Amino acid sequence: MSKISLAVDLAGFHLRNPTMNAAGVLGMSPPLLKRVYDAGAGAVVTKSIGPVPRTGHPNPTLVQLSGGALNAMGLPNPGVDYFVDEIAKLKELGVPTVASFFGGSVQEFAEVAYKLTKAGADALELNASCPNVAEELGMLAADAGSVEKVTAAVKDETRLPVFVKLSPNVTNVKTVAKAAEWGGADAITAVNTLLGMAIDVNFRRPVLTNVTGGLSGPAVKPVALRCVWEVSQAVEIPVIGCGGVTTWEDAVEYLLAGASAVEIGTAVMTRGVEVYGEVVRGLERYMTKNGFSRVEEVVGLAHEAGRHTESRVDKCNIRV
Ligand code: SIN
């Protein structure tokens, strides 16, 4: 029997298995991110880092709902200059690190990418899709032209693989993904949170101070999975699935939809960091049982089934 390898390669970024944490979960503290890695993740992703310190939105910024969580943190972070040392610590701890980052302009995105590259990050995740900062920064991923421009500017400043994280809050995620690819993206992370809100019936007002926030967790999985399905058809570069992965079955669904790796975020709140090891072990069992020896053999397989279904429809001459 051939030996199973869970390792994946994302544009030269090597992961021992196809799981990472989603940006923001467990922040950016090196000891906490090391726990994610020790618990089984293939690599870690930091909270998004910007050009200067930001306090974010006033509390409450997080509410737990039945299907997941709604957050409107507002990109709080200590600024890239502070974070240079944190990346060095993660490297000392031997943790493969993807630095998530953002800027308020094309120039700022490029500057932060340059500093994170110099600091020693292994890959960058360009956060084009935070839904909670519309007034100050604009949600970049809403505009394909801006995504292409900012991706190209970032690629000019770094030799690292750049993953562009897109939003589900757009009419056509394929167009935006294609624009990122044209800009030089090495992979697409699909997707950030789904814009939503919650109202407190006793106080009769929105729960979040920011009124709206980004929904994550199991409730968004079907939406994010659909985005991965569509994006993987539209681009040639790898896709990283993100949204509601809680079990190994969720991870396998994302691989079958076309993702080469997955990010796991909100599940940490309910299952702890052990979720990474559980997902990885479940994936390994699935591969053994089904005769797969490499993760890439699973990637996109559901599209094959879809094509067969389409040809059967054609043969039956059914018009839909
Ligand atoms: C936030 O800080 O508001 C969330 C970050 C994000 O969704 O990108």
Short mmCIF file of C-alpha atoms and ligand atoms in Angstrom, two decimals:
data_model
loop_
_atom_site.label_atom_id
_atom_site.label_comp_id
_atom_site.label_asym_id
_atom_site.label_seq_id
_atom_site.Cartn_x
_atom_site.Cartn_y
_atom_site.Cartn_z
CA MET A 1 0.00 0.00 0.00
CA SER A 2 1.40 3.44 -0.91
CA LYS A 3 2.23 5.84 1.88
CA ILE A 4 -0.11 8.81 2.36
CA SER A 5 1.31 12.32 2.19
CA LEU A 6 -0.75 15.19 3.56
CA ALA A 7 1.80 17.81 2.47
CA VAL A 8 0.72 20.55 0.09
CA ASP A 9 2.56 23.24 -1.78
CA LEU A 10 0.95 26.64 -2.23
CA ALA A 11 3.03 28.49 -4.81
CA GLY A 12 6.27 27.41 -3.15
CA PHE A 13 4.95 27.67 0.42
CA HIS A 14 5.25 24.17 1.86
CA LEU A 15 2.69 22.96 4.41
CA ARG A 16 2.98 19.62 6.22
CA ASN A 17 -0.81 19.31 5.85
CA PRO A 18 -3.55 21.46 4.26
CA THR A 19 -4.85 23.21 7.39
CA MET A 20 -4.19 26.68 8.79
CA ASN A 21 -6.02 28.93 11.22
CA ALA A 22 -8.09 31.74 9.74
CA ALA A 23 -6.62 35.22 10.26
CA GLY A 24 -7.78 36.85 13.48
CA VAL A 25 -8.42 33.69 15.42
CA LEU A 26 -6.08 33.69 18.41
CA GLY A 27 -4.68 37.03 17.31
CA MET A 28 -0.97 37.31 16.63
CA SER A 29 0.69 36.22 19.86
CA PRO A 30 3.57 33.84 19.00
CA PRO A 31 2.89 31.44 21.93
CA LEU A 32 -0.79 31.13 20.97
CA LEU A 33 -0.03 30.62 17.28
CA LYS A 34 2.60 28.05 18.28
CA ARG A 35 -0.18 26.18 20.10
CA VAL A 36 -2.17 26.10 16.86
CA TYR A 37 0.84 24.65 15.07
CA ASP A 38 1.60 22.13 17.83
CA ALA A 39 -2.06 21.07 17.80
CA GLY A 40 -1.64 19.97 14.18
CA ALA A 41 -2.13 22.91 11.79
CA GLY A 42 0.09 22.89 8.70
CA ALA A 43 0.97 26.58 9.16
CA VAL A 44 -0.42 29.61 11.00
CA VAL A 45 -1.92 32.89 9.83
CA THR A 46 -1.55 36.06 11.92
CA LYS A 47 -4.27 38.60 12.62
CA SER A 48 -4.26 41.28 9.93
CA ILE A 49 -1.48 43.80 10.40
CA GLY A 50 -1.72 47.37 9.16
CA PRO A 51 0.72 50.24 8.63
CA VAL A 52 0.10 51.90 12.01
CA PRO A 53 -1.45 50.88 15.36
CA ARG A 54 -5.28 50.74 15.33
CA THR A 55 -7.57 50.33 18.32
CA GLY A 56 -10.50 48.98 16.29
CA HIS A 57 -14.17 49.46 17.13
CA PRO A 58 -15.51 49.94 20.66
CA ASN A 59 -17.10 46.95 22.42
CA PRO A 60 -19.21 44.94 21.94
CA THR A 61 -17.32 43.64 18.92
CA LEU A 62 -18.24 39.96 19.07
CA VAL A 63 -21.51 38.08 19.49
CA GLN A 64 -22.01 34.30 19.50
CA LEU A 65 -25.02 33.15 17.47
CA SER A 66 -26.55 29.72 16.99
CA GLY A 67 -24.83 29.17 13.62
CA GLY A 68 -21.52 30.88 14.38
CA ALA A 69 -20.20 34.26 15.44
CA LEU A 70 -20.59 37.83 14.31
CA ASN A 71 -17.59 40.13 14.73
CA ALA A 72 -16.82 43.75 14.05
CA MET A 73 -13.37 44.16 15.54
CA GLY A 74 -12.38 46.92 13.08
CA LEU A 75 -8.89 45.53 12.39
CA PRO A 76 -7.27 46.32 15.78
CA ASN A 77 -3.53 45.68 15.61
CA PRO A 78 -0.27 47.11 16.97
CA GLY A 79 1.08 48.15 13.55
CA VAL A 80 3.64 46.51 11.32
CA ASP A 81 6.72 47.97 13.02
CA TYR A 82 5.80 46.31 16.30
CA PHE A 83 5.01 43.08 14.51
CA VAL A 84 8.46 42.67 12.99
CA ASP A 85 9.69 41.24 16.32
CA GLU A 86 6.69 38.92 16.65
CA ILE A 87 7.47 37.38 13.26
CA ALA A 88 11.05 36.84 14.37
CA LYS A 89 9.74 35.01 17.48
CA LEU A 90 7.48 32.79 15.38
CA LYS A 91 10.43 31.93 13.17
CA GLU A 92 12.55 31.09 16.24
CA LEU A 93 9.75 28.78 17.36
CA GLY A 94 9.91 27.03 13.96
CA VAL A 95 6.34 27.94 12.95
CA PRO A 96 5.62 28.45 9.23
CA THR A 97 3.92 31.84 9.20
CA VAL A 98 1.54 33.54 6.83
CA ALA A 99 1.31 37.24 7.69
CA SER A 100 -2.16 38.66 7.01
CA PHE A 101 -2.05 42.37 6.27
CA PHE A 102 -3.99 45.38 5.04
CA GLY A 103 -3.53 49.04 4.18
CA GLY A 104 -5.62 52.12 3.60
CA SER A 105 -4.21 52.75 0.12
CA VAL A 106 -2.33 50.89 -2.59
CA GLN A 107 0.89 52.48 -1.32
CA GLU A 108 0.24 51.37 2.27
CA PHE A 109 -0.50 47.79 1.22
CA ALA A 110 2.81 47.73 -0.66
CA GLU A 111 4.75 49.23 2.25
CA VAL A 112 3.37 46.77 4.79
CA ALA A 113 4.07 43.85 2.44
CA TYR A 114 7.67 45.05 2.09
CA LYS A 115 8.18 45.26 5.87
CA LEU A 116 6.61 41.85 6.53
CA THR A 117 8.81 40.29 3.87
CA LYS A 118 11.92 41.80 5.45
CA ALA A 119 10.73 40.60 8.86
CA GLY A 120 10.87 36.98 7.68
CA ALA A 121 7.25 35.94 7.01
CA ASP A 122 6.98 32.82 4.84
CA ALA A 123 3.94 33.99 2.87
CA LEU A 124 1.54 36.95 2.86
CA GLU A 125 -2.24 37.03 2.92
CA LEU A 126 -3.53 40.28 1.46
CA ASN A 127 -6.74 41.10 3.33
CA ALA A 128 -8.86 42.78 0.70
CA SER A 129 -12.10 41.87 2.36
CA CYS A 130 -12.64 43.04 5.95
CA PRO A 131 -16.35 43.94 6.02
CA ASN A 132 -16.02 46.14 9.11
CA VAL A 133 -14.00 49.12 7.93
CA ALA A 134 -16.01 50.36 4.98
CA GLU A 135 -15.98 54.03 5.95
CA GLU A 136 -12.28 54.45 6.61
CA LEU A 137 -10.72 52.06 4.13
CA GLY A 138 -13.39 50.86 1.74
CA MET A 139 -13.83 47.18 1.13
CA LEU A 140 -11.23 46.66 -1.53
CA ALA A 141 -12.58 43.30 -2.68
CA ALA A 142 -15.78 44.96 -3.84
CA ASP A 143 -13.91 46.35 -6.83
CA ALA A 144 -12.04 44.03 -9.22
CA GLY A 145 -9.91 46.86 -10.65
CA SER A 146 -8.66 47.88 -7.20
CA VAL A 147 -7.89 44.28 -6.31
CA GLU A 148 -5.77 43.88 -9.43
CA LYS A 149 -3.96 47.16 -8.79
CA VAL A 150 -3.18 46.50 -5.13
CA THR A 151 -2.11 42.92 -5.80
CA ALA A 152 0.30 44.07 -8.50
CA ALA A 153 1.74 46.77 -6.22
CA VAL A 154 2.26 44.23 -3.43
CA LYS A 155 3.87 41.72 -5.78
CA ASP A 156 6.34 44.42 -6.82
CA GLU A 157 7.50 44.65 -3.19
CA THR A 158 7.85 40.99 -2.27
CA ARG A 159 9.24 37.71 -3.49
CA LEU A 160 6.92 35.78 -1.12
CA PRO A 161 3.79 33.92 -2.21
CA VAL A 162 0.82 36.29 -1.90
CA PHE A 163 -2.63 34.90 -1.11
CA VAL A 164 -5.45 37.38 -1.78
CA LYS A 165 -8.37 36.97 0.62
CA LEU A 166 -11.66 37.76 -1.05
CA SER A 167 -15.12 38.62 0.19
CA PRO A 168 -18.40 36.75 -0.26
CA ASN A 169 -20.17 40.14 -0.14
CA VAL A 170 -19.90 40.73 -3.88
CA THR A 171 -22.07 39.95 -6.86
CA ASN A 172 -19.46 37.99 -8.77
CA VAL A 173 -16.57 36.54 -6.79
CA LYS A 174 -15.10 34.96 -9.95
CA THR A 175 -14.45 38.36 -11.53
CA VAL A 176 -12.63 39.58 -8.44
CA ALA A 177 -10.60 36.37 -8.20
CA LYS A 178 -9.59 36.68 -11.83
CA ALA A 179 -8.52 40.29 -11.21
CA ALA A 180 -6.32 39.15 -8.31
CA GLU A 181 -4.78 36.52 -10.55
CA TRP A 182 -4.11 39.14 -13.24
CA GLY A 183 -2.45 41.26 -10.55
CA GLY A 184 -0.05 38.40 -9.83
CA ALA A 185 -1.70 36.65 -6.85
CA ASP A 186 -0.20 33.25 -6.08
CA ALA A 187 -3.36 31.90 -4.46
CA ILE A 188 -6.87 33.02 -3.53
CA THR A 189 -8.29 32.65 -0.04
CA ALA A 190 -12.05 32.26 -0.37
CA VAL A 191 -13.60 33.79 1.66
CA ASN A 192 -13.79 36.34 4.46
CA THR A 193 -16.93 36.77 6.58
CA LEU A 194 -20.49 37.38 5.39
CA LEU A 195 -21.93 40.76 6.28
CA GLY A 196 -24.71 40.48 8.87
CA MET A 197 -26.19 41.92 12.05
CA ALA A 198 -27.97 41.03 15.28
CA ILE A 199 -30.48 43.07 17.31
CA ASP A 200 -30.99 42.90 21.07
CA VAL A 201 -34.76 42.64 21.61
CA ASN A 202 -34.62 43.98 25.18
CA PHE A 203 -32.47 47.01 24.43
CA ARG A 204 -34.12 47.26 20.99
CA ARG A 205 -30.91 48.16 19.25
CA PRO A 206 -28.10 46.46 17.30
CA VAL A 207 -25.88 44.27 19.48
CA LEU A 208 -22.64 45.38 17.85
CA THR A 209 -21.50 48.96 18.33
CA ASN A 210 -20.56 48.94 14.66
CA VAL A 211 -24.16 47.80 13.89
CA THR A 212 -23.06 45.31 11.23
CA GLY A 213 -20.37 42.66 11.43
CA GLY A 214 -18.93 39.66 9.66
CA LEU A 215 -20.61 36.28 10.18
CA SER A 216 -18.36 33.22 10.45
CA GLY A 217 -18.84 29.61 11.48
CA PRO A 218 -21.04 26.74 10.25
CA ALA A 219 -23.81 29.07 9.01
CA VAL A 220 -21.58 30.50 6.28
CA LYS A 221 -20.11 27.21 5.05
CA PRO A 222 -22.49 26.66 2.12
CA VAL A 223 -21.85 30.23 0.90
CA ALA A 224 -18.07 29.95 1.23
CA LEU A 225 -18.06 26.51 -0.37
CA ARG A 226 -19.96 27.89 -3.34
CA CYS A 227 -17.36 30.68 -3.62
CA VAL A 228 -14.52 28.11 -3.64
CA TRP A 229 -16.35 26.11 -6.29
CA GLU A 230 -16.74 29.17 -8.51
CA VAL A 231 -13.29 30.66 -7.91
CA SER A 232 -11.54 27.35 -8.58
CA GLN A 233 -13.25 27.22 -11.96
CA ALA A 234 -12.23 30.79 -12.77
CA VAL A 235 -8.51 30.81 -11.89
CA GLU A 236 -5.43 28.66 -12.50
CA ILE A 237 -3.80 29.42 -9.14
CA PRO A 238 -4.55 27.44 -5.93
CA VAL A 239 -7.57 28.27 -3.79
CA ILE A 240 -7.60 28.18 0.02
CA GLY A 241 -11.06 27.49 1.45
CA CYS A 242 -12.21 29.46 4.48
CA GLY A 243 -15.62 29.56 6.14
CA GLY A 244 -17.21 27.30 8.72
CA VAL A 245 -14.77 24.38 8.64
CA THR A 246 -15.49 22.52 11.88
CA THR A 247 -15.03 18.83 11.04
CA TRP A 248 -12.82 16.79 8.74
CA GLU A 249 -15.85 16.23 6.52
CA ASP A 250 -16.09 20.01 6.03
CA ALA A 251 -12.41 20.09 5.04
CA VAL A 252 -12.91 17.26 2.54
CA GLU A 253 -15.92 19.09 1.04
CA TYR A 254 -13.70 22.13 0.45
CA LEU A 255 -10.99 20.00 -1.18
CA LEU A 256 -13.56 18.33 -3.41
CA ALA A 257 -14.90 21.79 -4.34
CA GLY A 258 -11.43 22.83 -5.53
CA ALA A 259 -9.54 24.10 -2.47
CA SER A 260 -5.92 23.00 -2.04
CA ALA A 261 -5.96 23.88 1.68
CA VAL A 262 -8.41 25.14 4.30
CA GLU A 263 -8.39 27.74 7.05
CA ILE A 264 -10.20 26.97 10.29
CA GLY A 265 -11.31 29.84 12.50
CA THR A 266 -14.53 29.99 14.47
CA ALA A 267 -14.41 26.25 15.29
CA VAL A 268 -11.57 27.03 17.71
CA MET A 269 -14.14 28.82 19.92
CA THR A 270 -16.20 25.65 20.33
CA ARG A 271 -13.64 22.87 19.90
CA GLY A 272 -10.37 24.45 21.01
CA VAL A 273 -7.08 24.19 19.14
CA GLU A 274 -7.48 20.40 19.08
CA VAL A 275 -9.74 20.93 16.07
CA TYR A 276 -6.65 21.12 13.81
CA GLY A 277 -5.39 17.66 14.76
CA GLU A 278 -8.91 16.22 14.56
CA VAL A 279 -9.43 17.55 11.04
CA VAL A 280 -6.00 16.34 9.90
CA ARG A 281 -6.51 12.84 11.33
CA GLY A 282 -9.98 12.63 9.78
CA LEU A 283 -8.62 13.67 6.41
CA GLU A 284 -5.90 11.03 6.64
CA ARG A 285 -8.48 8.32 7.45
CA TYR A 286 -10.63 9.47 4.50
CA MET A 287 -7.67 9.31 2.14
CA THR A 288 -6.66 5.85 3.35
CA LYS A 289 -10.20 4.51 3.05
CA ASN A 290 -10.63 5.91 -0.44
CA GLY A 291 -7.21 5.01 -1.81
CA PHE A 292 -5.76 8.53 -2.17
CA SER A 293 -2.06 8.96 -1.49
CA ARG A 294 -1.73 12.72 -2.03
CA VAL A 295 -4.03 15.60 -1.11
CA GLU A 296 -3.93 17.01 -4.63
CA GLU A 297 -5.67 13.85 -5.89
CA VAL A 298 -8.76 14.93 -3.93
CA VAL A 299 -8.70 18.59 -5.00
CA GLY A 300 -11.59 19.50 -7.31
CA LEU A 301 -12.92 15.96 -7.70
CA ALA A 302 -16.53 17.08 -7.25
CA HIS A 303 -16.20 19.08 -10.46
CA GLU A 304 -15.62 15.83 -12.34
CA ALA A 305 -18.88 14.49 -10.95
CA GLY A 306 -20.60 17.73 -11.91
CA ARG A 307 -19.37 17.37 -15.50
CA HIS A 308 -20.74 13.80 -15.67
CA THR A 309 -24.10 15.04 -14.45
CA GLU A 310 -24.10 17.79 -17.04
CA SER A 311 -23.34 15.33 -19.85
CA ARG A 312 -26.15 13.04 -18.68
CA VAL A 313 -28.51 16.01 -18.80
CA ASP A 314 -27.30 16.78 -22.31
CA LYS A 315 -27.85 13.20 -23.42
CA CYS A 316 -31.40 13.27 -22.10
CA ASN A 317 -31.93 16.51 -23.97
CA ILE A 318 -33.40 18.13 -20.88
CA ARG A 319 -33.73 21.91 -21.10
CA VAL A 320 -33.37 23.84 -17.87
C1 SIN B 1 -12.05 42.77 11.88
O1 SIN B 1 -10.99 43.06 12.45
O2 SIN B 1 -13.02 43.56 11.87
C2 SIN B 1 -12.20 41.47 11.16
C3 SIN B 1 -11.11 41.26 10.21
C4 SIN B 1 -11.60 40.74 8.90
O3 SIN B 1 -12.72 40.26 8.79
O4 SIN B 1 -10.83 40.79 7.93
#
